[in-house]
């Protein structure tokens, strides 16, 4: 069997002061029709990205709602993850496609992983492209298979999409963050639209006092008496950490005391991340006010929380983004948030109302300068951003969406609960 991830326990009751009473009642009603249903979440890694963070909260909440849910991760070698990274980049618009050898490697590892899967689930949820071909081993599966796409497919490399489509067409449903992400391609299953969410009760997102946050970041050498800009992201060209450094350098001309923290996570399914990490370190040119940190420096959820809470501005200067849960996190912590005008970020930030949307390093610098000049106005925007997250991007809402879909696929009565549907191609 594939590796089972231990997710611990969670209780829906703990979210009663955060989620509305109506939402909690809807969750209980929808879950009652799914008691004991077996649910498998299948993904590439148990750490290092937004998908893993979601599943550490979603799976135990599904269990608490009465489903028999579990999460397993696939196995792979460097050659497999290099191929899946090429797929990931190509689906987000990179012109580089798969070589015949990479296609063969991708198929082989999916087949090997599928051999270690049981076919006794009611629902199998495959996250992102890495395990997408596992469905091909189960042509007569009794389960409902769902492909959950967490990336932006609005401008995919057509050759790579065509390679995936025969397998994707066998799923019972696909889920995308936004309508714009659904590719105009024949053969996709019925496609549903809903955004991801953060768990406000994890160590990464729980309430943290300013004093505790300052104490923690001080342990990493940050001068807590000087302003701090922070971006939390993988070391990836799509996240543009080099552009963040450019913006920081412009801000430093106006505010010489400013510091920058680039806080990342190194994942085993992202071999390019190590190369880009080194490139980022080199680009910083030894600036003592630039702190480049990762899980290798003992950065975990609490530490990320502290950096975000302590920061004068949270940055997410992505040039391509599936959704951008680090934006959600910054808004939830009432931090002035500056982010790229791309992907799911534009669904989270109302420019000029709840945060700042930018198209360049220069605009990013201007936004940070504005925040440092007028912290009171920045605080007002941040308060609006937190409330928007509370209503739209927290874990109970995500659980509700999954329960609606499960009931829909089984033909159960959802009593008017609906999901946005793009439709079958």
Coordinates of N, CA and C in Angstrom, one line a residue, residues 12 15 18-20 23-24 27 57-58 61 197-200 392-402:
X12 N -15.2 19.6 14.4 CA -16.0 20.7 13.9 C -16.4 21.7 14.9
X15 N -14.7 25.0 15.5 CA -14.9 26.1 14.5 C -16.2 26.9 14.7
X18 N -16.0 30.7 14.6 CA -15.4 31.2 13.4 C -16.4 31.2 12.3
X19 N -17.0 30.0 12.1 CA -18.0 29.8 11.0 C -19.4 30.1 11.4
X20 N -20.2 30.5 10.5 CA -21.6 30.9 10.8 C -22.4 29.6 11.3
X23 N -23.8 27.7 8.3 CA -22.8 26.9 7.6 C -22.6 25.6 8.4
X24 N -22.5 25.7 9.6 CA -22.3 24.5 10.5 C -23.5 23.5 10.4
X27 N -23.4 21.7 7.0 CA -22.4 20.7 7.0 C -22.9 19.4 7.7
X57 N -5.8 19.4 7.4 CA -7.0 19.9 8.0 C -8.2 19.2 7.5
X58 N -8.3 19.1 6.2 CA -9.5 18.6 5.6 C -9.8 17.2 5.9
X61 N -11.2 16.6 9.4 CA -12.6 17.2 9.5 C -13.6 16.3 8.7
X197 N -8.9 26.8 0.8 CA -9.1 27.5 2.1 C -7.9 27.3 3.1
X198 N -7.9 28.1 4.1 CA -6.9 27.8 5.1 C -7.6 27.4 6.4
X199 N -6.8 26.7 7.3 CA -7.4 26.3 8.6 C -6.9 27.3 9.6
X200 N -7.9 28.1 10.2 CA -7.5 29.1 11.1 C -7.1 28.6 12.5
X392 N -15.1 33.8 3.2 CA -15.0 33.0 2.0 C -13.9 31.9 1.9
X393 N -12.9 32.0 2.8 CA -11.7 31.2 2.5 C -11.2 30.4 3.7
X394 N -12.2 30.0 4.6 CA -11.8 29.2 5.8 C -12.3 27.7 5.6
X395 N -11.7 26.8 6.4 CA -11.8 25.4 6.2 C -13.3 24.9 6.2
X396 N -14.1 25.4 7.1 CA -15.5 24.8 7.1 C -16.2 25.0 5.8
X397 N -16.0 26.1 5.1 CA -16.6 26.3 3.8 C -16.1 25.3 2.8
X398 N -14.8 25.0 2.9 CA -14.2 24.0 1.9 C -14.8 22.6 2.2
X399 N -15.0 22.2 3.5 CA -15.6 20.9 3.8 C -17.0 20.9 3.3
X400 N -17.7 21.9 3.4 CA -19.1 22.0 2.9 C -19.1 21.7 1.4
X401 N -18.2 22.3 0.6 CA -18.2 22.1 -0.8 C -18.0 20.7 -1.2
X402 N -17.0 20.0 -0.5 CA -16.8 18.6 -0.8 C -18.0 17.8 -0.5

